[in-house]
């Protein structure tokens, strides 16, 4: 038997019929990322049923030198869970491990397998009068393990932090098959390096997350959603500071979008309407929340916030959603920007961040700068101003051919956008991770000291380089700059 | 010239007269930890004036193979900043780097050098109507760098987390003299492994923290301090859950102490008085806080909290501090436990944690168990119930000789206490770190997978083993178990 055949035989014996397949039809959906940007090949799709099977499989992979591509919901944004086209790796799916092991309402903690889908976690928390304070578009497919491996963000980071802030404990299988047992949630634990933190956001290159302890919060009692028209993004920044001072802990979300994005959504969604009577250069969507019995105070707070902002000249016009339907309509505008912009034509999308207090200045500089450098393009920035994270899209000139444009001018545009954000001290990946999409850009623009540290840690923990090869960690400089 | 002489000449040229000394009198205060438990020797005390000098010095140390012991306020609890007695290392003090580089009130962020003293940081924040939400007994000497290196805790962790939660960005000099530049605070940044997190709590064994960006919060507008008498620690746990549900974000602290500790304080402080008319088995000290103009609502919340707790039978008796003086008096009781217990006689002190929901069960099991195993001793547990972190002290039998007892029965007692907490899934170091004091205990009781990972990372980042040798990272198993 060949090395691969011997591995497959051993893996089959370990995992059983349900746990391993090489059937091309069964494997096919998991060899391409959900946006269809990357397609790879694999010798098998492994679906272990528990942590012990994951550990056994990783040991087999170490023995037979088989690369492993861990995969959760396969809904990542950077191709981090898609194998390369060598066909030498296995895809290790965590989806079969989908049990919520324990949910303790008193301590507000849940222990769940890596394969639990975010939507299911939300539902389980809601049934107990609690909530899991992170959500994003892919909640119907994204898994807890994938959210941890990519340190996912979303629309509640302003108030509750990224996935990192939700993780109280972690269990993972390391490259030698050892099980890192950090699942017990200790609020204080100073026994050396915080290995859990190293695993969060490591995109499956250092270990395979198999389970996690996560924090839950009391369910929201009520919310109000505000919509403000503003003369500029700088004004939005001032309104953000004002909102933080006025609303404090009640401020749950602060999103911004330019007039261009609103109009794209109004064109795209026939039923959508402009929340205000006149057009404004920028808009802010503000969500305030309260606990049980806080509805009345929250309504007052919302009115006070807008009244004081208006008085201080921080906004031009504003409205408060009168009910949940209107609140949903306002959020629908925000959530429809990406598809609405896509419907216009090809665009290069950049998930970037700079320090929160520099975001407005950055966009006001970078948007016209990109349009000047690439004539005919349109720069659009929208998103999470409160996190310093804006989705910075450069729309192609009219008539550009989808597919061809992205591969030619589009690549130059992305490199220029990444250069700019790096010059401003920002990040080329705010919340979508590096994966295979931005690995070489990270190698090009990353701080050399940080890159060296990352390579050292990767080599130390995964000396055979079997865990998610080709993702996240750029090769040594001499290998990428010949 | 010898190797050491060559190094000293080069270091002197780099740092100048103010930056380096080998004068025994000047070095002496920094060669013993503040509790007087560890004393070492050093070839010199280096006090660089900025990050560039730190980097230059570390490069010299790498060249001449000189070990480095980084030191902040020298007020650590585990001997992590005291050199060994080989006399081969230098002490690298960060105290001269004490500038607050920038304080931005709008974003609530401060950038400061590693040598800034916690008390000065508090004062700088207060001047701007803000606060830095971490405090502890050693605030007059503890430095920002030391707080980060040890991931310090304190009495506000329940609400605001440990030092890790305050750090937005970090600058550090790595063992090869490279400067890790992670100072720019990005709220979202998914460019690979979070190296900042690895450095926090690494006790100077992986890198030397030279500066940090920290978060600031709005100043407290008002507080109330409650004192409750309880039949048991389990009742305190129920009261904690009740308080979290009732007070939510307003709950700033929840400390517990047993009757023994109260009586020790009353004996120790002539002016202290029992806050309640009768004695109770346990006491809880609860602090609630509010922002500006929240005083009235907070007073109502405090009364509601106690009334509903009384109604549900969660406490026996309680009082609310009528003013700030009374509030301070209640906190003084809590803060005087350690010296009061010390005045009674020798004791072995253990800074341990278990999951918050197991703390009461653990203490109710472990306290009598230790007294049974070590006849004549008295077990006392007090501290941060809300964090699952209790200071577990075992007082010597009457007549035990201070010094001798700690070295004989005391060592057996600590080993037994560490065994117990490990069996319960807890940590042998909740907030005081490992240093040299608990290094071998970590080697004995730590999870083998975690220990192997720690050693791999240490070897990868500091292959010469020059950074704070002998601290935190236990030697390889074959070196400690012959």
PDB file of C-alpha atoms in Angstrom, chain A residues 163-418:
ATOM      1  CA  UNK A 163     -14.901  36.406  19.747  1.00  0.00           C
ATOM      2  CA  UNK A 164     -11.742  36.591  21.878  1.00  0.00           C
ATOM      3  CA  UNK A 165     -13.696  38.441  24.544  1.00  0.00           C
ATOM      4  CA  UNK A 166     -16.353  35.719  24.661  1.00  0.00           C
ATOM      5  CA  UNK A 167     -13.992  32.779  25.163  1.00  0.00           C
ATOM      6  CA  UNK A 168     -13.555  31.715  28.796  1.00  0.00           C
ATOM      7  CA  UNK A 169     -11.915  28.383  28.117  1.00  0.00           C
ATOM      8  CA  UNK A 170     -10.677  26.304  25.249  1.00  0.00           C
ATOM      9  CA  UNK A 171      -9.939  22.717  24.333  1.00  0.00           C
ATOM     10  CA  UNK A 172      -7.769  22.025  21.300  1.00  0.00           C
ATOM     11  CA  UNK A 173      -5.815  19.245  19.668  1.00  0.00           C
ATOM     12  CA  UNK A 174      -2.214  20.237  19.042  1.00  0.00           C
ATOM     13  CA  UNK A 175      -0.117  19.153  16.013  1.00  0.00           C
ATOM     14  CA  UNK A 176       1.369  16.168  17.860  1.00  0.00           C
ATOM     15  CA  UNK A 177      -2.087  14.924  18.816  1.00  0.00           C
ATOM     16  CA  UNK A 178      -1.840  16.143  22.405  1.00  0.00           C
ATOM     17  CA  UNK A 179      -5.041  17.592  23.834  1.00  0.00           C
ATOM     18  CA  UNK A 180      -4.667  21.092  25.259  1.00  0.00           C
ATOM     19  CA  UNK A 181      -7.129  21.130  28.126  1.00  0.00           C
ATOM     20  CA  UNK A 182      -7.961  24.732  28.919  1.00  0.00           C
ATOM     21  CA  UNK A 183     -11.711  24.295  28.985  1.00  0.00           C
ATOM     22  CA  UNK A 184     -12.349  24.956  32.673  1.00  0.00           C
ATOM     23  CA  UNK A 185     -13.266  28.636  32.876  1.00  0.00           C
ATOM     24  CA  UNK A 186     -11.096  30.299  35.494  1.00  0.00           C
ATOM     25  CA  UNK A 187     -11.676  33.992  35.801  1.00  0.00           C
ATOM     26  CA  UNK A 188      -8.182  34.420  37.179  1.00  0.00           C
ATOM     27  CA  UNK A 189      -5.388  32.070  36.205  1.00  0.00           C
ATOM     28  CA  UNK A 190      -1.767  33.190  36.060  1.00  0.00           C
ATOM     29  CA  UNK A 191      -0.011  29.911  35.446  1.00  0.00           C
ATOM     30  CA  UNK A 192       2.192  31.096  32.633  1.00  0.00           C
ATOM     31  CA  UNK A 193       1.641  31.945  28.986  1.00  0.00           C
ATOM     32  CA  UNK A 194      -2.024  32.209  28.051  1.00  0.00           C
ATOM     33  CA  UNK A 195      -2.010  29.513  25.380  1.00  0.00           C
ATOM     34  CA  UNK A 196      -5.738  29.917  24.829  1.00  0.00           C
ATOM     35  CA  UNK A 197      -5.117  33.441  23.562  1.00  0.00           C
ATOM     36  CA  UNK A 198      -2.481  32.180  21.149  1.00  0.00           C
ATOM     37  CA  UNK A 199      -4.932  29.687  19.657  1.00  0.00           C
ATOM     38  CA  UNK A 200      -7.715  32.250  19.236  1.00  0.00           C
ATOM     39  CA  UNK A 201      -7.288  33.794  15.797  1.00  0.00           C
ATOM     40  CA  UNK A 202      -4.581  31.366  14.706  1.00  0.00           C
ATOM     41  CA  UNK A 203      -6.822  30.023  11.901  1.00  0.00           C
ATOM     42  CA  UNK A 204      -6.090  26.375  12.593  1.00  0.00           C
ATOM     43  CA  UNK A 205      -2.347  26.746  11.994  1.00  0.00           C
ATOM     44  CA  UNK A 206      -1.307  25.948  15.583  1.00  0.00           C
ATOM     45  CA  UNK A 207      -4.042  23.667  16.864  1.00  0.00           C
ATOM     46  CA  UNK A 208      -7.566  22.468  16.174  1.00  0.00           C
ATOM     47  CA  UNK A 209     -10.193  23.930  18.485  1.00  0.00           C
ATOM     48  CA  UNK A 210     -12.483  21.103  19.623  1.00  0.00           C
ATOM     49  CA  UNK A 211     -14.552  22.779  22.330  1.00  0.00           C
ATOM     50  CA  UNK A 212     -14.939  26.068  24.166  1.00  0.00           C
ATOM     51  CA  UNK A 213     -16.412  27.637  27.266  1.00  0.00           C
ATOM     52  CA  UNK A 214     -18.151  30.860  26.313  1.00  0.00           C
ATOM     53  CA  UNK A 215     -19.743  33.661  28.271  1.00  0.00           C
ATOM     54  CA  UNK A 216     -23.445  34.467  28.048  1.00  0.00           C
ATOM     55  CA  UNK A 217     -25.127  37.707  29.014  1.00  0.00           C
ATOM     56  CA  UNK A 218     -28.628  38.504  30.217  1.00  0.00           C
ATOM     57  CA  UNK A 219     -31.071  38.828  27.334  1.00  0.00           C
ATOM     58  CA  UNK A 220     -31.840  42.302  26.084  1.00  0.00           C
ATOM     59  CA  UNK A 221     -35.079  43.674  27.497  1.00  0.00           C
ATOM     60  CA  UNK A 222     -35.592  46.372  24.905  1.00  0.00           C
ATOM     61  CA  UNK A 223     -33.736  48.312  22.238  1.00  0.00           C
ATOM     62  CA  UNK A 224     -34.074  51.503  20.279  1.00  0.00           C
ATOM     63  CA  UNK A 225     -32.566  52.142  16.869  1.00  0.00           C
ATOM     64  CA  UNK A 226     -31.688  55.693  15.825  1.00  0.00           C
ATOM     65  CA  UNK A 227     -30.874  56.951  12.345  1.00  0.00           C
ATOM     66  CA  UNK A 228     -29.033  60.227  11.874  1.00  0.00           C
ATOM     67  CA  UNK A 229     -28.153  62.278   8.787  1.00  0.00           C
ATOM     68  CA  UNK A 230     -24.727  63.895   8.995  1.00  0.00           C
ATOM     69  CA  UNK A 231     -22.645  66.348   6.974  1.00  0.00           C
ATOM     70  CA  UNK A 232     -19.432  64.318   7.166  1.00  0.00           C
ATOM     71  CA  UNK A 233     -17.730  61.272   8.618  1.00  0.00           C
ATOM     72  CA  UNK A 234     -15.898  63.551  11.050  1.00  0.00           C
ATOM     73  CA  UNK A 235     -19.308  64.595  12.329  1.00  0.00           C
ATOM     74  CA  UNK A 236     -20.126  60.905  12.761  1.00  0.00           C
ATOM     75  CA  UNK A 237     -16.983  60.507  14.852  1.00  0.00           C
ATOM     76  CA  UNK A 238     -18.088  63.413  17.070  1.00  0.00           C
ATOM     77  CA  UNK A 239     -21.547  61.893  17.357  1.00  0.00           C
ATOM     78  CA  UNK A 240     -19.952  58.585  18.384  1.00  0.00           C
ATOM     79  CA  UNK A 241     -17.987  60.247  21.195  1.00  0.00           C
ATOM     80  CA  UNK A 242     -21.126  62.110  22.271  1.00  0.00           C
ATOM     81  CA  UNK A 243     -23.155  58.879  22.222  1.00  0.00           C
ATOM     82  CA  UNK A 244     -20.565  57.046  24.304  1.00  0.00           C
ATOM     83  CA  UNK A 245     -20.596  59.806  26.881  1.00  0.00           C
ATOM     84  CA  UNK A 246     -24.381  60.094  26.971  1.00  0.00           C
ATOM     85  CA  UNK A 247     -25.413  56.456  26.671  1.00  0.00           C
ATOM     86  CA  UNK A 248     -22.404  54.678  28.208  1.00  0.00           C
ATOM     87  CA  UNK A 249     -22.997  50.954  28.521  1.00  0.00           C
ATOM     88  CA  UNK A 250     -26.339  51.232  26.710  1.00  0.00           C
ATOM     89  CA  UNK A 251     -24.602  51.889  23.385  1.00  0.00           C
ATOM     90  CA  UNK A 252     -24.693  48.564  21.559  1.00  0.00           C
ATOM     91  CA  UNK A 253     -23.868  49.510  17.971  1.00  0.00           C
ATOM     92  CA  UNK A 254     -22.698  52.459  15.924  1.00  0.00           C
ATOM     93  CA  UNK A 255     -22.560  51.929  12.164  1.00  0.00           C
ATOM     94  CA  UNK A 256     -21.963  54.451   9.405  1.00  0.00           C
ATOM     95  CA  UNK A 257     -22.685  54.588   5.686  1.00  0.00           C
ATOM     96  CA  UNK A 258     -22.294  57.251   3.004  1.00  0.00           C
ATOM     97  CA  UNK A 259     -25.051  58.591   0.739  1.00  0.00           C
ATOM     98  CA  UNK A 260     -23.760  56.378  -2.069  1.00  0.00           C
ATOM     99  CA  UNK A 261     -24.451  53.230  -0.056  1.00  0.00           C
ATOM    100  CA  UNK A 262     -27.949  54.361   0.935  1.00  0.00           C
ATOM    101  CA  UNK A 263     -28.804  55.072  -2.683  1.00  0.00           C
ATOM    102  CA  UNK A 264     -27.399  51.722  -3.788  1.00  0.00           C
ATOM    103  CA  UNK A 265     -29.642  49.983  -1.258  1.00  0.00           C
ATOM    104  CA  UNK A 266     -32.698  52.014  -2.290  1.00  0.00           C
ATOM    105  CA  UNK A 267     -32.065  50.961  -5.911  1.00  0.00           C
ATOM    106  CA  UNK A 268     -31.467  47.360  -4.893  1.00  0.00           C
ATOM    107  CA  UNK A 269     -34.387  46.820  -2.500  1.00  0.00           C
ATOM    108  CA  UNK A 270     -37.700  47.905  -4.031  1.00  0.00           C
ATOM    109  CA  UNK A 271     -39.429  48.177  -0.650  1.00  0.00           C
ATOM    110  CA  UNK A 272     -36.707  50.161   1.098  1.00  0.00           C
ATOM    111  CA  UNK A 273     -37.282  53.851   1.746  1.00  0.00           C
ATOM    112  CA  UNK A 274     -35.073  56.704   2.851  1.00  0.00           C
ATOM    113  CA  UNK A 275     -35.598  57.076   6.621  1.00  0.00           C
ATOM    114  CA  UNK A 276     -35.164  60.865   6.382  1.00  0.00           C
ATOM    115  CA  UNK A 277     -36.863  63.430   4.168  1.00  0.00           C
ATOM    116  CA  UNK A 278     -33.669  64.845   2.655  1.00  0.00           C
ATOM    117  CA  UNK A 279     -30.398  63.322   1.572  1.00  0.00           C
ATOM    118  CA  UNK A 280     -27.258  63.706   3.697  1.00  0.00           C
ATOM    119  CA  UNK A 281     -23.590  63.051   2.985  1.00  0.00           C
ATOM    120  CA  UNK A 282     -23.342  60.420   5.743  1.00  0.00           C
ATOM    121  CA  UNK A 283     -25.622  58.408   7.996  1.00  0.00           C
ATOM    122  CA  UNK A 284     -25.182  56.819  11.395  1.00  0.00           C
ATOM    123  CA  UNK A 285     -27.214  53.892  12.685  1.00  0.00           C
ATOM    124  CA  UNK A 286     -27.150  53.797  16.466  1.00  0.00           C
ATOM    125  CA  UNK A 287     -28.540  50.987  18.597  1.00  0.00           C
ATOM    126  CA  UNK A 288     -29.166  51.413  22.319  1.00  0.00           C
ATOM    127  CA  UNK A 289     -30.231  48.533  24.543  1.00  0.00           C
ATOM    128  CA  UNK A 290     -31.541  48.025  28.056  1.00  0.00           C
ATOM    129  CA  UNK A 291     -32.244  45.101  30.331  1.00  0.00           C
ATOM    130  CA  UNK A 292     -35.604  43.987  31.683  1.00  0.00           C
ATOM    131  CA  UNK A 293     -37.960  46.852  32.650  1.00  0.00           C
ATOM    132  CA  UNK A 294     -35.619  49.425  31.125  1.00  0.00           C
ATOM    133  CA  UNK A 295     -37.885  50.353  28.197  1.00  0.00           C
ATOM    134  CA  UNK A 296     -39.086  53.681  29.520  1.00  0.00           C
ATOM    135  CA  UNK A 297     -35.651  54.913  30.570  1.00  0.00           C
ATOM    136  CA  UNK A 298     -34.254  53.799  27.249  1.00  0.00           C
ATOM    137  CA  UNK A 299     -36.842  55.749  25.281  1.00  0.00           C
ATOM    138  CA  UNK A 300     -35.960  58.816  27.334  1.00  0.00           C
ATOM    139  CA  UNK A 301     -32.246  58.229  26.815  1.00  0.00           C
ATOM    140  CA  UNK A 302     -32.724  57.952  23.062  1.00  0.00           C
ATOM    141  CA  UNK A 303     -34.617  61.229  22.904  1.00  0.00           C
ATOM    142  CA  UNK A 304     -32.096  62.965  25.156  1.00  0.00           C
ATOM    143  CA  UNK A 305     -29.236  61.688  23.043  1.00  0.00           C
ATOM    144  CA  UNK A 306     -30.675  63.025  19.807  1.00  0.00           C
ATOM    145  CA  UNK A 307     -31.861  66.293  21.348  1.00  0.00           C
ATOM    146  CA  UNK A 308     -28.471  67.082  22.880  1.00  0.00           C
ATOM    147  CA  UNK A 309     -26.662  66.064  19.693  1.00  0.00           C
ATOM    148  CA  UNK A 310     -28.928  68.314  17.642  1.00  0.00           C
ATOM    149  CA  UNK A 311     -28.392  71.160  20.082  1.00  0.00           C
ATOM    150  CA  UNK A 312     -24.612  70.771  19.852  1.00  0.00           C
ATOM    151  CA  UNK A 313     -24.824  70.729  16.049  1.00  0.00           C
ATOM    152  CA  UNK A 314     -23.576  67.147  15.798  1.00  0.00           C
ATOM    153  CA  UNK A 315     -26.214  66.045  13.297  1.00  0.00           C
ATOM    154  CA  UNK A 316     -28.523  67.506  10.644  1.00  0.00           C
ATOM    155  CA  UNK A 317     -31.591  65.364  11.071  1.00  0.00           C
ATOM    156  CA  UNK A 318     -32.545  62.144  12.820  1.00  0.00           C
ATOM    157  CA  UNK A 319     -35.326  59.676  13.487  1.00  0.00           C
ATOM    158  CA  UNK A 320     -36.033  57.003  16.069  1.00  0.00           C
ATOM    159  CA  UNK A 321     -37.573  53.710  15.011  1.00  0.00           C
ATOM    160  CA  UNK A 322     -41.097  53.706  16.428  1.00  0.00           C
ATOM    161  CA  UNK A 323     -41.264  49.942  16.745  1.00  0.00           C
ATOM    162  CA  UNK A 324     -39.370  46.707  16.082  1.00  0.00           C
ATOM    163  CA  UNK A 325     -40.483  46.620  12.437  1.00  0.00           C
ATOM    164  CA  UNK A 326     -38.986  50.028  11.801  1.00  0.00           C
ATOM    165  CA  UNK A 327     -35.863  49.052  13.714  1.00  0.00           C
ATOM    166  CA  UNK A 328     -35.488  45.998  11.497  1.00  0.00           C
ATOM    167  CA  UNK A 329     -35.974  48.175   8.415  1.00  0.00           C
ATOM    168  CA  UNK A 330     -33.124  50.429   9.461  1.00  0.00           C
ATOM    169  CA  UNK A 331     -30.833  47.459  10.079  1.00  0.00           C
ATOM    170  CA  UNK A 332     -31.893  45.973   6.731  1.00  0.00           C
ATOM    171  CA  UNK A 333     -30.485  49.036   4.987  1.00  0.00           C
ATOM    172  CA  UNK A 334     -27.162  48.551   6.779  1.00  0.00           C
ATOM    173  CA  UNK A 335     -27.083  44.805   6.094  1.00  0.00           C
ATOM    174  CA  UNK A 336     -27.949  45.228   2.405  1.00  0.00           C
ATOM    175  CA  UNK A 337     -25.048  47.481   1.483  1.00  0.00           C
ATOM    176  CA  UNK A 338     -22.697  44.697   0.410  1.00  0.00           C
ATOM    177  CA  UNK A 339     -25.148  42.961  -1.966  1.00  0.00           C
ATOM    178  CA  UNK A 340     -26.426  46.333  -3.231  1.00  0.00           C
ATOM    179  CA  UNK A 341     -22.910  47.526  -4.062  1.00  0.00           C
ATOM    180  CA  UNK A 342     -22.158  44.167  -5.697  1.00  0.00           C
ATOM    181  CA  UNK A 343     -25.203  44.541  -7.938  1.00  0.00           C
ATOM    182  CA  UNK A 344     -23.758  47.764  -9.373  1.00  0.00           C
ATOM    183  CA  UNK A 345     -20.678  46.051 -10.745  1.00  0.00           C
ATOM    184  CA  UNK A 346     -17.311  44.618  -9.806  1.00  0.00           C
ATOM    185  CA  UNK A 347     -15.612  45.992  -6.703  1.00  0.00           C
ATOM    186  CA  UNK A 348     -12.550  45.343  -4.615  1.00  0.00           C
ATOM    187  CA  UNK A 349     -13.552  44.960  -0.978  1.00  0.00           C
ATOM    188  CA  UNK A 350     -11.207  45.690   1.902  1.00  0.00           C
ATOM    189  CA  UNK A 351     -11.823  44.814   5.502  1.00  0.00           C
ATOM    190  CA  UNK A 352      -9.521  47.269   7.224  1.00  0.00           C
ATOM    191  CA  UNK A 353      -9.097  49.048  10.526  1.00  0.00           C
ATOM    192  CA  UNK A 354      -7.219  52.007  11.916  1.00  0.00           C
ATOM    193  CA  UNK A 355      -7.365  53.454  15.435  1.00  0.00           C
ATOM    194  CA  UNK A 356     -10.949  54.516  16.152  1.00  0.00           C
ATOM    195  CA  UNK A 357     -10.013  58.179  16.486  1.00  0.00           C
ATOM    196  CA  UNK A 358      -8.307  58.176  13.070  1.00  0.00           C
ATOM    197  CA  UNK A 359     -11.008  56.419  11.065  1.00  0.00           C
ATOM    198  CA  UNK A 360     -12.777  59.541   9.840  1.00  0.00           C
ATOM    199  CA  UNK A 361      -9.537  61.232   8.820  1.00  0.00           C
ATOM    200  CA  UNK A 362      -8.385  58.085   7.087  1.00  0.00           C
ATOM    201  CA  UNK A 363     -11.533  57.675   5.004  1.00  0.00           C
ATOM    202  CA  UNK A 364     -11.661  61.370   4.164  1.00  0.00           C
ATOM    203  CA  UNK A 365      -8.101  61.107   2.896  1.00  0.00           C
ATOM    204  CA  UNK A 366      -8.092  57.631   1.366  1.00  0.00           C
ATOM    205  CA  UNK A 367     -11.406  57.697  -0.531  1.00  0.00           C
ATOM    206  CA  UNK A 368     -10.548  60.623  -2.855  1.00  0.00           C
ATOM    207  CA  UNK A 369      -6.915  59.493  -2.981  1.00  0.00           C
ATOM    208  CA  UNK A 370      -7.909  56.089  -4.375  1.00  0.00           C
ATOM    209  CA  UNK A 371     -10.284  57.697  -6.897  1.00  0.00           C
ATOM    210  CA  UNK A 372      -7.456  60.001  -7.993  1.00  0.00           C
ATOM    211  CA  UNK A 373      -5.002  57.139  -8.422  1.00  0.00           C
ATOM    212  CA  UNK A 374      -7.496  54.898 -10.207  1.00  0.00           C
ATOM    213  CA  UNK A 375      -9.594  57.134 -12.457  1.00  0.00           C
ATOM    214  CA  UNK A 376     -13.181  56.102 -12.951  1.00  0.00           C
ATOM    215  CA  UNK A 377     -13.406  54.150  -9.717  1.00  0.00           C
ATOM    216  CA  UNK A 378     -15.694  55.044  -6.830  1.00  0.00           C
ATOM    217  CA  UNK A 379     -14.577  54.647  -3.204  1.00  0.00           C
ATOM    218  CA  UNK A 380     -17.209  53.615  -0.693  1.00  0.00           C
ATOM    219  CA  UNK A 381     -16.598  53.157   3.041  1.00  0.00           C
ATOM    220  CA  UNK A 382     -19.185  51.875   5.474  1.00  0.00           C
ATOM    221  CA  UNK A 383     -19.392  49.787   8.601  1.00  0.00           C
ATOM    222  CA  UNK A 384     -18.260  49.765  12.184  1.00  0.00           C
ATOM    223  CA  UNK A 385     -17.013  53.280  12.940  1.00  0.00           C
ATOM    224  CA  UNK A 386     -17.124  52.512  16.661  1.00  0.00           C
ATOM    225  CA  UNK A 387     -14.518  49.786  16.116  1.00  0.00           C
ATOM    226  CA  UNK A 388     -12.321  51.745  13.710  1.00  0.00           C
ATOM    227  CA  UNK A 389     -13.265  49.059  11.205  1.00  0.00           C
ATOM    228  CA  UNK A 390     -14.636  50.135   7.874  1.00  0.00           C
ATOM    229  CA  UNK A 391     -15.352  48.031   4.846  1.00  0.00           C
ATOM    230  CA  UNK A 392     -13.577  50.016   2.170  1.00  0.00           C
ATOM    231  CA  UNK A 393     -14.869  49.124  -1.283  1.00  0.00           C
ATOM    232  CA  UNK A 394     -13.486  50.433  -4.557  1.00  0.00           C
ATOM    233  CA  UNK A 395     -16.087  50.104  -7.304  1.00  0.00           C
ATOM    234  CA  UNK A 396     -14.852  49.481 -10.831  1.00  0.00           C
ATOM    235  CA  UNK A 397     -15.225  52.103 -13.568  1.00  0.00           C
ATOM    236  CA  UNK A 398     -18.411  51.763 -15.617  1.00  0.00           C
ATOM    237  CA  UNK A 399     -18.086  49.053 -18.217  1.00  0.00           C
ATOM    238  CA  UNK A 400     -15.394  47.055 -16.399  1.00  0.00           C
ATOM    239  CA  UNK A 401     -15.644  43.324 -17.067  1.00  0.00           C
ATOM    240  CA  UNK A 402     -16.396  41.276 -13.963  1.00  0.00           C
ATOM    241  CA  UNK A 403     -13.629  38.749 -13.374  1.00  0.00           C
ATOM    242  CA  UNK A 404     -11.048  40.315 -15.657  1.00  0.00           C
ATOM    243  CA  UNK A 405     -11.062  43.676 -13.869  1.00  0.00           C
ATOM    244  CA  UNK A 406     -10.509  42.141 -10.415  1.00  0.00           C
ATOM    245  CA  UNK A 407      -7.515  40.198 -11.714  1.00  0.00           C
ATOM    246  CA  UNK A 408      -5.867  43.205 -13.343  1.00  0.00           C
ATOM    247  CA  UNK A 409      -6.557  46.712 -12.017  1.00  0.00           C
ATOM    248  CA  UNK A 410      -8.285  45.217  -8.972  1.00  0.00           C
ATOM    249  CA  UNK A 411      -5.067  43.689  -7.676  1.00  0.00           C
ATOM    250  CA  UNK A 412      -3.235  46.999  -7.966  1.00  0.00           C
ATOM    251  CA  UNK A 413      -6.090  48.696  -6.149  1.00  0.00           C
ATOM    252  CA  UNK A 414      -5.970  46.259  -3.243  1.00  0.00           C
ATOM    253  CA  UNK A 415      -2.218  46.600  -2.917  1.00  0.00           C
ATOM    254  CA  UNK A 416      -2.606  50.391  -2.864  1.00  0.00           C
ATOM    255  CA  UNK A 417      -5.399  50.205  -0.270  1.00  0.00           C
ATOM    256  CA  UNK A 418      -3.305  47.935   1.930  1.00  0.00           C
TER     257      UNK A 418
END
